[in-house]
Amino acid sequence: MIKILTIVGARPQFIKAAAITRKIQSSFDRDVNEILVHTGQHYDQYMSEVFFREMGIPEPAFNLGIGSANHGFQTGEMMRALEELMLREKPAGVIVYGDTNSTLAGALAASKLFIPVIHIEAGLRSFNKSMPEEINRIVTDHVSTMMFSPTVTGIRNLEREGLVHGDSAPYHIDHPGIFHCGDIMYDNTLFFKKQSEAFSEVFENLKADRKNYLLATIHRPSNTDSTERLGQILNALLVISKSLNTEIILPLHPRTAQKLRAFPDQSLIGSLDPLNGIHLIPPVSFLDMIRLESHARLIMTDSGGVQKEAWFLKKPVVILRAETEWVEITEHGNGILADASTEKIVQSAEYFLNNPPADFPPVYGNGDAAREILDIITTVRWG
Ligand code: UD1
Ligand code: UDP
């Protein structure tokens, strides 16, 4: 039995962890003793608790309650608390997901204690170090012992940085194991899609036209923290709803909600109203989100996870960024990088509404990534 400490802290990590935890419970409970640690990075009920409840993830064994703060303080506090916990629990390995400050803190605290780091969703790169996530990913990959990349592009990115799969186990930090496997987010979309149709009540509480809406999310600091960029995106939403005659549903990340409250042009914010076809709603649960994504005519987002869910659900996506880590989507023409330009966003939305793509080849695996990953963790020698 391998004792693994899994570190999560932010919304997409609860969702990613659900796939692995579910598979441990169903097929690997004799091999893996998983101890779930929540750093407390996200803490609002609809940014945290709802995912545990709805997705069947057990209560975290530890919640460090770190909360929001500047990067250095937040990451430092997490590291301090995680180090103490790791010294006490003495896990054989630590799983971290993705690219948040919780990922970085977990990877640094573990590697300095010589505890092997298992990075799930390794190798993704935007080649834009002004994104905090890019720094978190690069550092995490370079201190990892086992890396699981959901894309071939991710494997190539790691190779370019000199991180190459050592061909013989046991793997260790200087001789890492690097594996291409599917995307655990796809496991979740498949698993929760039916439940979402059966149980989500998201439309019942919303006065939107459920046959004619676009779904949008915005939360990247590059978009929310710039009045110019946020203004361009919000204007695009207004233009689209008027000129393309469609409604827009926008579940608001708390970072974005805060920035809207402080936005200098409050008349623009006031016009984001159901009367103008725009529905601003609080963040929604995963079942609600999958239902909203499934029925949308197209998706507009700067989220990594939402870009891929658009692909899984065969929806075109207008990406509100200048670059993406998920290049397969744009290379296949099923996503357009519209950045934060009103004109490009409107043009891209119009293009996709008139030309919905039909071909979504299985570049993110077959929906059984959690099993692939756990098979490797439990059979290959690493330490
Ligand atoms: C974080 C991740 C980002 C990820 C995103 C997923 C980092 C550096 N960023 O960004 O990679 O895409 O999570 O959603 O780790 N807040 C609340 N309630 C909460 C959580 C946050 O009000 O439950 C507010 C606070 O004002 C906080 C702000 O949102 O300062 C930002 O939260 P933070 O966790 O620092 O970054 P995110 O933008 O959520
Ligand atoms: N999500 C959700 N409710 C919302 C918005 C997003 O459940 O109101 C889910 C979404 O379906 C995806 C994940 O959160 O699985 C993406 O997280 P987020 O956009 O916060 O972060 P990113 O993926 O960009 O790191």
CSV table of C-alpha atoms and ligand atoms in Angstrom, one decimal:
chain,number,residue,atom,x,y,z
A,1,MET,CA,0.0,0.0,0.0
A,2,ILE,CA,1.5,3.3,-1.1
A,3,LYS,CA,0.7,6.3,1.1
A,4,ILE,CA,0.1,9.4,-1.1
A,5,LEU,CA,-0.6,12.9,0.0
A,6,THR,CA,-2.8,14.7,-2.6
A,7,ILE,CA,-2.7,18.5,-2.5
A,8,VAL,CA,-5.5,20.6,-3.9
A,9,GLY,CA,-6.6,24.1,-3.3
A,10,ALA,CA,-8.3,25.7,-6.2
A,11,ARG,CA,-11.6,24.9,-8.0
A,12,PRO,CA,-10.1,23.1,-11.1
A,13,GLN,CA,-8.0,20.9,-8.7
A,14,PHE,CA,-11.0,19.6,-6.8
A,15,ILE,CA,-12.4,18.6,-10.2
A,16,LYS,CA,-9.2,17.0,-11.3
A,17,ALA,CA,-8.7,15.2,-8.0
A,18,ALA,CA,-12.3,13.8,-8.3
A,19,ALA,CA,-11.2,11.6,-11.2
A,20,ILE,CA,-8.2,10.1,-9.5
A,21,THR,CA,-10.0,9.7,-6.1
A,22,ARG,CA,-13.0,8.0,-7.7
A,23,LYS,CA,-10.7,5.5,-9.5
A,24,ILE,CA,-8.7,4.8,-6.3
A,25,GLN,CA,-12.0,4.1,-4.5
A,26,SER,CA,-13.3,1.8,-7.2
A,27,SER,CA,-10.1,0.0,-8.4
A,28,PHE,CA,-7.0,0.8,-6.4
A,29,ASP,CA,-8.1,0.9,-2.8
A,30,ARG,CA,-5.8,-2.0,-1.9
A,31,ASP,CA,-2.8,-0.2,-3.5
A,32,VAL,CA,-3.1,3.4,-2.6
A,33,ASN,CA,-3.9,5.1,0.7
A,34,GLU,CA,-4.7,8.6,-0.4
A,35,ILE,CA,-4.7,11.5,2.1
A,36,LEU,CA,-6.4,14.6,0.7
A,37,VAL,CA,-5.0,18.0,1.8
A,38,HIS,CA,-6.9,21.2,1.0
A,39,THR,CA,-4.6,24.3,1.2
A,40,GLY,CA,-7.7,26.6,1.5
A,41,GLN,CA,-6.7,28.7,-1.5
A,42,HIS,CA,-10.4,28.7,-2.6
A,43,TYR,CA,-12.9,28.7,0.2
A,44,ASP,CA,-16.3,30.1,-0.8
A,45,GLN,CA,-19.0,27.5,-0.8
A,46,TYR,CA,-19.4,27.6,-4.6
A,47,MET,CA,-15.6,27.6,-5.2
A,48,SER,CA,-14.9,24.7,-2.9
A,49,GLU,CA,-17.4,22.8,-0.8
A,50,VAL,CA,-19.9,22.2,-3.6
A,51,PHE,CA,-17.4,20.2,-5.6
A,52,PHE,CA,-16.6,17.8,-2.7
A,53,ARG,CA,-20.3,17.3,-2.0
A,54,GLU,CA,-21.5,16.9,-5.6
A,55,MET,CA,-18.5,15.0,-7.0
A,56,GLY,CA,-18.3,12.4,-4.2
A,57,ILE,CA,-14.8,13.5,-3.1
A,58,PRO,CA,-14.2,12.6,0.6
A,59,GLU,CA,-13.8,15.5,3.0
A,60,PRO,CA,-10.1,16.5,3.0
A,61,ALA,CA,-8.2,15.0,5.9
A,62,PHE,CA,-6.5,18.4,6.4
A,63,ASN,CA,-7.6,21.9,5.5
A,64,LEU,CA,-4.8,24.4,5.9
A,65,GLY,CA,-7.1,27.4,5.6
A,66,ILE,CA,-4.5,29.6,4.0
A,67,GLY,CA,-7.0,31.7,2.0
A,68,SER,CA,-6.3,34.6,-0.4
A,69,ALA,CA,-3.1,36.7,-0.3
A,70,ASN,CA,-0.3,38.0,-2.5
A,71,HIS,CA,1.6,35.3,-4.3
A,72,GLY,CA,4.7,35.2,-2.0
A,73,PHE,CA,2.7,35.2,1.2
A,74,GLN,CA,0.2,32.7,0.0
A,75,THR,CA,2.7,30.3,-1.4
A,76,GLY,CA,5.0,30.7,1.6
A,77,GLU,CA,2.3,30.1,4.1
A,78,MET,CA,1.2,27.0,2.2
A,79,MET,CA,4.8,25.7,2.1
A,80,ARG,CA,5.3,26.2,5.8
A,81,ALA,CA,2.1,24.3,6.7
A,82,LEU,CA,2.7,21.6,4.1
A,83,GLU,CA,6.2,20.9,5.2
A,84,GLU,CA,5.0,20.4,8.8
A,85,LEU,CA,2.3,18.0,7.6
A,86,MET,CA,4.6,16.1,5.3
A,87,LEU,CA,7.2,15.6,8.1
A,88,ARG,CA,4.4,14.2,10.3
A,89,GLU,CA,2.6,12.1,7.7
A,90,LYS,CA,5.8,10.8,5.8
A,91,PRO,CA,4.1,10.0,2.5
A,92,ALA,CA,5.8,7.9,-0.1
A,93,GLY,CA,4.8,10.5,-2.7
A,94,VAL,CA,2.8,13.7,-3.2
A,95,ILE,CA,0.3,14.3,-6.0
A,96,VAL,CA,-0.1,17.8,-7.3
A,97,TYR,CA,-2.3,19.0,-10.1
A,98,GLY,CA,-2.0,21.7,-12.8
A,99,ASP,CA,-0.4,25.1,-12.1
A,100,THR,CA,-1.8,27.0,-9.2
A,101,ASN,CA,0.1,28.4,-6.2
A,102,SER,CA,-1.1,25.3,-4.3
A,103,THR,CA,0.6,23.1,-6.9
A,104,LEU,CA,3.9,25.1,-6.6
A,105,ALA,CA,3.8,25.1,-2.8
A,106,GLY,CA,3.2,21.3,-2.7
A,107,ALA,CA,5.9,20.6,-5.2
A,108,LEU,CA,8.5,22.7,-3.5
A,109,ALA,CA,7.8,21.6,0.0
A,110,ALA,CA,7.9,17.9,-1.0
A,111,SER,CA,10.9,18.0,-3.2
A,112,LYS,CA,13.0,19.8,-0.5
A,113,LEU,CA,12.1,17.0,1.9
A,114,PHE,CA,13.2,14.4,-0.8
A,115,ILE,CA,9.5,13.2,-1.1
A,116,PRO,CA,8.8,12.3,-4.8
A,117,VAL,CA,6.4,14.7,-6.6
A,118,ILE,CA,3.9,13.3,-9.0
A,119,HIS,CA,2.7,16.0,-11.3
A,120,ILE,CA,-0.6,15.4,-13.1
A,121,GLU,CA,-1.1,17.7,-16.1
A,122,ALA,CA,2.6,18.2,-16.7
A,123,GLY,CA,4.3,19.8,-19.7
A,124,LEU,CA,1.7,22.4,-20.5
A,125,ARG,CA,3.2,25.7,-21.6
A,126,SER,CA,1.9,29.1,-22.7
A,127,PHE,CA,5.4,30.5,-23.3
A,128,ASN,CA,4.2,33.6,-21.5
A,129,LYS,CA,5.9,34.0,-18.1
A,130,SER,CA,3.7,37.0,-17.2
A,131,MET,CA,1.1,34.4,-16.3
A,132,PRO,CA,1.7,33.2,-12.7
A,133,GLU,CA,0.7,29.7,-13.8
A,134,GLU,CA,3.6,29.4,-16.3
A,135,ILE,CA,6.1,29.9,-13.6
A,136,ASN,CA,4.3,27.4,-11.3
A,137,ARG,CA,4.2,24.8,-14.1
A,138,ILE,CA,7.9,25.1,-15.1
A,139,VAL,CA,9.1,24.9,-11.5
A,140,THR,CA,6.8,22.1,-10.6
A,141,ASP,CA,7.9,20.0,-13.6
A,142,HIS,CA,11.5,20.5,-12.8
A,143,VAL,CA,11.3,19.1,-9.3
A,144,SER,CA,8.9,16.2,-10.2
A,145,THR,CA,9.8,12.5,-10.2
A,146,MET,CA,6.7,11.4,-12.1
A,147,MET,CA,5.1,13.5,-14.8
A,148,PHE,CA,1.8,12.8,-16.6
A,149,SER,CA,1.1,14.9,-19.6
A,150,PRO,CA,-2.3,14.8,-21.2
A,151,THR,CA,-1.0,15.8,-24.7
A,152,VAL,CA,1.8,15.0,-27.1
A,153,THR,CA,2.6,18.7,-27.2
A,154,GLY,CA,3.2,18.6,-23.4
A,155,ILE,CA,5.7,15.7,-23.8
A,156,ARG,CA,7.5,17.8,-26.5
A,157,ASN,CA,7.6,20.8,-24.3
A,158,LEU,CA,9.2,18.8,-21.5
A,159,GLU,CA,11.8,17.3,-23.9
A,160,ARG,CA,12.7,20.8,-25.1
A,161,GLU,CA,13.5,21.7,-21.4
A,162,GLY,CA,15.7,18.7,-21.1
A,163,LEU,CA,13.1,16.6,-19.2
A,164,VAL,CA,13.2,13.3,-21.1
A,165,HIS,CA,11.7,10.0,-20.0
A,166,GLY,CA,14.5,8.0,-18.5
A,167,ASP,CA,14.1,4.5,-20.0
A,168,SER,CA,14.7,2.5,-16.9
A,169,ALA,CA,13.0,2.6,-13.5
A,170,PRO,CA,13.3,3.3,-10.7
A,171,TYR,CA,12.6,6.9,-11.4
A,172,HIS,CA,13.7,9.8,-9.2
A,173,ILE,CA,14.0,13.5,-9.3
A,174,ASP,CA,17.2,13.4,-11.5
A,175,HIS,CA,15.9,10.6,-13.7
A,176,PRO,CA,12.1,11.3,-13.9
A,177,GLY,CA,9.4,9.1,-15.4
A,178,ILE,CA,7.5,11.1,-18.0
A,179,PHE,CA,4.3,9.6,-19.4
A,180,HIS,CA,1.7,10.6,-22.0
A,181,CYS,CA,-1.8,9.6,-20.8
A,182,GLY,CA,-5.2,11.0,-21.5
A,183,ASP,CA,-6.8,14.0,-19.8
A,184,ILE,CA,-8.5,13.3,-16.4
A,185,MET,CA,-10.8,16.3,-17.1
A,186,TYR,CA,-12.2,14.2,-20.0
A,187,ASP,CA,-12.9,11.3,-17.5
A,188,ASN,CA,-15.0,13.7,-15.5
A,189,THR,CA,-16.9,15.2,-18.4
A,190,LEU,CA,-17.9,11.7,-19.5
A,191,PHE,CA,-18.7,10.6,-16.0
A,192,PHE,CA,-20.8,13.6,-14.9
A,193,LYS,CA,-22.6,14.4,-18.2
A,194,LYS,CA,-25.6,12.1,-17.6
A,195,GLN,CA,-25.9,13.1,-14.0
A,196,SER,CA,-25.8,16.8,-15.0
A,197,GLU,CA,-28.8,16.3,-17.3
A,198,ALA,CA,-30.7,14.4,-14.6
A,199,PHE,CA,-29.9,16.5,-11.6
A,200,SER,CA,-28.8,20.0,-12.5
A,201,GLU,CA,-31.4,22.6,-11.9
A,202,VAL,CA,-29.4,25.5,-13.4
A,203,PHE,CA,-32.0,26.5,-16.0
A,204,GLU,CA,-34.9,26.4,-13.6
A,205,ASN,CA,-33.3,29.2,-11.7
A,206,LEU,CA,-32.4,31.3,-14.7
A,207,LYS,CA,-34.5,33.4,-17.0
A,208,ALA,CA,-32.3,32.7,-20.0
A,209,ASP,CA,-33.3,31.3,-23.4
A,210,ARG,CA,-31.9,27.8,-23.0
A,211,LYS,CA,-31.9,27.2,-26.7
A,212,ASN,CA,-30.1,30.3,-27.8
A,213,TYR,CA,-27.2,31.3,-25.5
A,214,LEU,CA,-23.5,31.5,-25.4
A,215,LEU,CA,-21.6,30.6,-22.2
A,216,ALA,CA,-18.7,32.8,-21.1
A,217,THR,CA,-16.2,32.7,-18.2
A,218,ILE,CA,-13.4,35.2,-17.4
A,219,HIS,CA,-11.0,35.0,-14.5
A,220,ARG,CA,-7.3,35.5,-15.7
A,221,PRO,CA,-5.6,38.4,-14.0
A,222,SER,CA,-4.4,39.6,-17.4
A,223,ASN,CA,-8.1,40.1,-18.3
A,224,THR,CA,-9.7,41.1,-15.0
A,225,ASP,CA,-6.9,43.3,-13.7
A,226,SER,CA,-6.7,45.6,-16.8
A,227,THR,CA,-9.6,48.0,-17.1
A,228,GLU,CA,-8.8,48.3,-20.9
A,229,ARG,CA,-8.9,44.5,-21.5
A,230,LEU,CA,-11.9,43.8,-19.2
A,231,GLY,CA,-13.8,46.7,-20.9
A,232,GLN,CA,-13.1,45.3,-24.4
A,233,ILE,CA,-14.4,41.9,-23.4
A,234,LEU,CA,-17.5,43.2,-21.7
A,235,ASN,CA,-18.2,45.4,-24.7
A,236,ALA,CA,-17.9,42.4,-27.0
A,237,LEU,CA,-20.5,40.6,-24.9
A,238,LEU,CA,-23.0,43.5,-25.3
A,239,VAL,CA,-22.3,43.7,-29.1
A,240,ILE,CA,-22.7,39.9,-29.5
A,241,SER,CA,-26.0,39.8,-27.6
A,242,LYS,CA,-27.4,42.7,-29.6
A,243,SER,CA,-26.1,42.1,-33.1
A,244,LEU,CA,-26.0,38.3,-33.2
A,245,ASN,CA,-29.3,38.0,-31.4
A,246,THR,CA,-28.3,35.6,-28.7
A,247,GLU,CA,-28.2,35.6,-25.0
A,248,ILE,CA,-25.0,35.2,-22.9
A,249,ILE,CA,-24.6,33.4,-19.5
A,250,LEU,CA,-21.6,34.4,-17.5
A,251,PRO,CA,-20.9,32.6,-14.2
A,252,LEU,CA,-18.7,35.1,-12.3
A,253,HIS,CA,-15.4,34.0,-10.7
A,254,PRO,CA,-15.1,36.0,-7.4
A,255,ARG,CA,-12.0,37.7,-8.7
A,256,THR,CA,-14.0,39.0,-11.7
A,257,ALA,CA,-17.0,39.9,-9.5
A,258,GLN,CA,-14.7,42.1,-7.4
A,259,LYS,CA,-13.3,43.8,-10.5
A,260,LEU,CA,-16.8,44.5,-11.8
A,261,ARG,CA,-17.7,46.2,-8.6
A,262,ALA,CA,-14.7,48.4,-8.8
A,263,PHE,CA,-14.9,49.0,-12.6
A,264,PRO,CA,-14.7,52.8,-13.4
A,265,ASP,CA,-17.5,52.7,-16.0
A,266,GLN,CA,-20.4,51.6,-13.9
A,267,SER,CA,-22.9,52.3,-16.7
A,268,LEU,CA,-21.2,49.6,-18.8
A,269,ILE,CA,-21.6,47.2,-15.8
A,270,GLY,CA,-25.2,48.2,-15.3
A,271,SER,CA,-25.9,47.4,-19.0
A,272,LEU,CA,-24.8,43.8,-18.4
A,273,ASP,CA,-28.4,42.9,-17.7
A,274,PRO,CA,-31.0,40.3,-18.7
A,275,LEU,CA,-32.8,43.1,-20.5
A,276,ASN,CA,-29.8,43.2,-22.8
A,277,GLY,CA,-29.6,39.4,-23.0
A,278,ILE,CA,-26.8,39.1,-20.5
A,279,HIS,CA,-27.1,36.9,-17.4
A,280,LEU,CA,-24.4,37.4,-14.7
A,281,ILE,CA,-24.7,34.6,-12.2
A,282,PRO,CA,-22.6,33.4,-9.2
A,283,PRO,CA,-20.1,30.6,-9.9
A,284,VAL,CA,-22.0,27.3,-10.5
A,285,SER,CA,-21.4,23.7,-9.4
A,286,PHE,CA,-19.7,21.2,-11.8
A,287,LEU,CA,-23.0,19.6,-12.7
A,288,ASP,CA,-24.5,23.0,-13.5
A,289,MET,CA,-21.5,24.0,-15.5
A,290,ILE,CA,-21.5,20.8,-17.6
A,291,ARG,CA,-25.2,21.4,-18.3
A,292,LEU,CA,-24.6,25.0,-19.3
A,293,GLU,CA,-21.7,24.0,-21.5
A,294,SER,CA,-23.6,21.1,-23.1
A,295,HIS,CA,-26.4,23.3,-24.3
A,296,ALA,CA,-24.5,26.4,-25.3
A,297,ARG,CA,-24.2,27.3,-28.9
A,298,LEU,CA,-20.6,28.3,-28.3
A,299,ILE,CA,-18.3,29.0,-25.4
A,300,MET,CA,-16.1,32.1,-24.8
A,301,THR,CA,-13.5,31.7,-22.1
A,302,ASP,CA,-10.0,32.4,-20.8
A,303,SER,CA,-10.2,29.2,-18.6
A,304,GLY,CA,-8.0,26.3,-19.3
A,305,GLY,CA,-10.5,23.7,-18.1
A,306,VAL,CA,-13.4,25.3,-19.9
A,307,GLN,CA,-11.6,25.4,-23.2
A,308,LYS,CA,-11.1,21.6,-23.0
A,309,GLU,CA,-14.7,20.9,-21.9
A,310,ALA,CA,-15.8,22.9,-24.9
A,311,TRP,CA,-13.8,20.4,-27.0
A,312,PHE,CA,-15.1,17.3,-25.1
A,313,LEU,CA,-18.7,18.5,-25.6
A,314,LYS,CA,-18.0,19.3,-29.3
A,315,LYS,CA,-18.5,23.1,-28.9
A,316,PRO,CA,-16.5,25.8,-30.7
A,317,VAL,CA,-14.6,28.1,-28.3
A,318,VAL,CA,-13.6,31.7,-28.6
A,319,ILE,CA,-10.5,31.9,-26.4
A,320,LEU,CA,-10.1,35.3,-24.6
A,321,ARG,CA,-6.3,35.1,-24.6
A,322,ALA,CA,-3.5,35.7,-27.0
A,323,GLU,CA,-2.1,32.1,-26.6
A,324,THR,CA,-3.2,28.8,-25.3
A,325,GLU,CA,-1.6,25.7,-23.8
A,326,TRP,CA,-4.2,23.6,-25.5
A,327,VAL,CA,-3.0,24.2,-29.0
A,328,GLU,CA,-4.8,21.1,-30.4
A,329,ILE,CA,-8.0,23.1,-30.2
A,330,THR,CA,-6.8,26.0,-32.3
A,331,GLU,CA,-4.8,23.8,-34.6
A,332,HIS,CA,-8.0,21.9,-35.5
A,333,GLY,CA,-9.8,25.2,-36.1
A,334,ASN,CA,-12.3,24.5,-33.3
A,335,GLY,CA,-11.1,27.4,-31.2
A,336,ILE,CA,-10.0,31.0,-32.1
A,337,LEU,CA,-7.6,33.1,-30.1
A,338,ALA,CA,-9.5,36.4,-29.9
A,339,ASP,CA,-7.4,37.9,-27.1
A,340,ALA,CA,-9.3,40.8,-25.4
A,341,SER,CA,-10.2,42.6,-28.6
A,342,THR,CA,-13.9,43.5,-29.0
A,343,GLU,CA,-13.6,43.3,-32.7
A,344,LYS,CA,-11.9,39.9,-32.8
A,345,ILE,CA,-14.2,38.4,-30.2
A,346,VAL,CA,-17.4,39.5,-32.1
A,347,GLN,CA,-16.0,38.3,-35.4
A,348,SER,CA,-14.9,34.9,-34.0
A,349,ALA,CA,-18.3,34.4,-32.3
A,350,GLU,CA,-20.1,35.3,-35.6
A,351,TYR,CA,-17.9,32.9,-37.6
A,352,PHE,CA,-18.5,30.0,-35.3
A,353,LEU,CA,-22.3,30.6,-35.1
A,354,ASN,CA,-22.4,30.4,-38.9
A,355,ASN,CA,-19.8,27.6,-39.2
A,356,PRO,CA,-20.1,25.2,-36.3
A,357,PRO,CA,-17.2,22.8,-36.4
A,358,ALA,CA,-18.1,19.1,-36.6
A,359,ASP,CA,-14.8,17.2,-36.2
A,360,PHE,CA,-13.4,16.7,-32.7
A,361,PRO,CA,-10.8,13.9,-32.9
A,362,PRO,CA,-9.8,12.1,-29.6
A,363,VAL,CA,-6.6,14.0,-28.9
A,364,TYR,CA,-7.2,14.0,-25.1
A,365,GLY,CA,-7.4,10.3,-24.7
A,366,ASN,CA,-10.4,8.0,-24.3
A,367,GLY,CA,-11.8,9.1,-20.9
A,368,ASP,CA,-9.9,6.5,-18.8
A,369,ALA,CA,-6.8,8.6,-17.9
A,370,ALA,CA,-7.2,8.1,-14.2
A,371,ARG,CA,-6.8,4.3,-14.6
A,372,GLU,CA,-3.7,4.8,-16.9
A,373,ILE,CA,-2.1,7.1,-14.3
A,374,LEU,CA,-2.8,4.8,-11.3
A,375,ASP,CA,-1.7,1.7,-13.2
A,376,ILE,CA,1.7,3.4,-13.7
A,377,ILE,CA,2.0,4.8,-10.2
A,378,THR,CA,1.2,1.4,-8.6
A,379,THR,CA,3.4,-0.8,-10.9
A,380,VAL,CA,6.4,1.2,-11.9
A,381,ARG,CA,9.2,1.7,-9.4
A,382,TRP,CA,9.9,5.3,-8.3
A,383,GLY,CA,11.1,6.8,-5.1
B,1,UD1,C1,-6.4,30.6,-9.2
B,1,UD1,C2,-5.1,30.1,-9.9
B,1,UD1,C3,-5.4,30.0,-11.4
B,1,UD1,C4,-6.6,29.2,-11.6
B,1,UD1,C5,-7.8,29.7,-10.8
B,1,UD1,C6,-9.0,28.7,-10.9
B,1,UD1,C7,-3.0,30.8,-8.9
B,1,UD1,C8,-1.8,31.8,-9.0
B,1,UD1,N1,-4.0,31.1,-9.7
B,1,UD1,O1,-6.7,31.9,-9.6
B,1,UD1,O2,-4.3,29.4,-12.0
B,1,UD1,O3,-6.9,29.2,-13.0
B,1,UD1,O4,-7.4,29.7,-9.4
B,1,UD1,O5,-10.2,29.3,-10.6
B,1,UD1,O6,-2.9,29.9,-8.1
B,1,UD1,N2,-11.6,34.7,-4.0
B,1,UD1,C9,-12.8,34.6,-3.3
B,1,UD1,N3,-13.2,33.4,-2.8
B,1,UD1,C10,-12.6,32.3,-3.1
B,1,UD1,C11,-11.4,32.3,-3.8
B,1,UD1,C12,-10.9,33.5,-4.2
B,1,UD1,O7,-13.4,35.7,-3.0
B,1,UD1,O8,-13.1,31.2,-2.6
B,1,UD1,C13,-11.1,36.0,-4.5
B,1,UD1,C14,-10.2,36.7,-3.5
B,1,UD1,O9,-10.4,38.0,-3.6
B,1,UD1,C15,-8.8,36.4,-4.2
B,1,UD1,C16,-9.1,36.3,-5.7
B,1,UD1,O10,-10.5,35.8,-5.7
B,1,UD1,O11,-7.8,37.3,-3.9
B,1,UD1,C17,-8.2,35.5,-6.5
B,1,UD1,O12,-8.0,34.2,-5.9
B,1,UD1,P1,-6.7,33.3,-6.1
B,1,UD1,O13,-6.9,32.0,-5.6
B,1,UD1,O14,-5.5,34.1,-5.6
B,1,UD1,O15,-6.5,33.3,-7.6
B,1,UD1,P2,-7.5,32.9,-8.8
B,1,UD1,O16,-7.7,34.1,-9.6
B,1,UD1,O17,-8.7,32.2,-8.2
B,2,UDP,N1,-16.3,25.5,-13.4
B,2,UDP,C1,-17.4,25.3,-12.6
B,2,UDP,N2,-18.2,26.3,-12.2
B,2,UDP,C2,-18.0,27.6,-12.7
B,2,UDP,C3,-16.9,27.8,-13.6
B,2,UDP,C4,-16.1,26.8,-13.9
B,2,UDP,O1,-17.6,24.1,-12.1
B,2,UDP,O2,-18.8,28.5,-12.4
B,2,UDP,C5,-15.4,24.4,-13.7
B,2,UDP,C6,-15.3,24.1,-15.2
B,2,UDP,O3,-16.3,23.3,-15.7
B,2,UDP,C7,-13.9,23.5,-15.2
B,2,UDP,C8,-13.1,24.2,-14.1
B,2,UDP,O4,-14.1,24.7,-13.3
B,2,UDP,O5,-14.0,22.1,-15.0
B,2,UDP,C9,-12.2,25.2,-14.6
B,2,UDP,O6,-11.8,26.0,-13.6
B,2,UDP,P1,-11.3,27.5,-13.7
B,2,UDP,O7,-11.9,28.1,-14.9
B,2,UDP,O8,-11.6,28.1,-12.4
B,2,UDP,O9,-9.7,27.3,-13.8
B,2,UDP,P2,-8.7,26.9,-14.9
B,2,UDP,O10,-9.1,25.7,-15.6
B,2,UDP,O11,-8.6,28.1,-15.9
B,2,UDP,O12,-7.4,26.8,-14.2
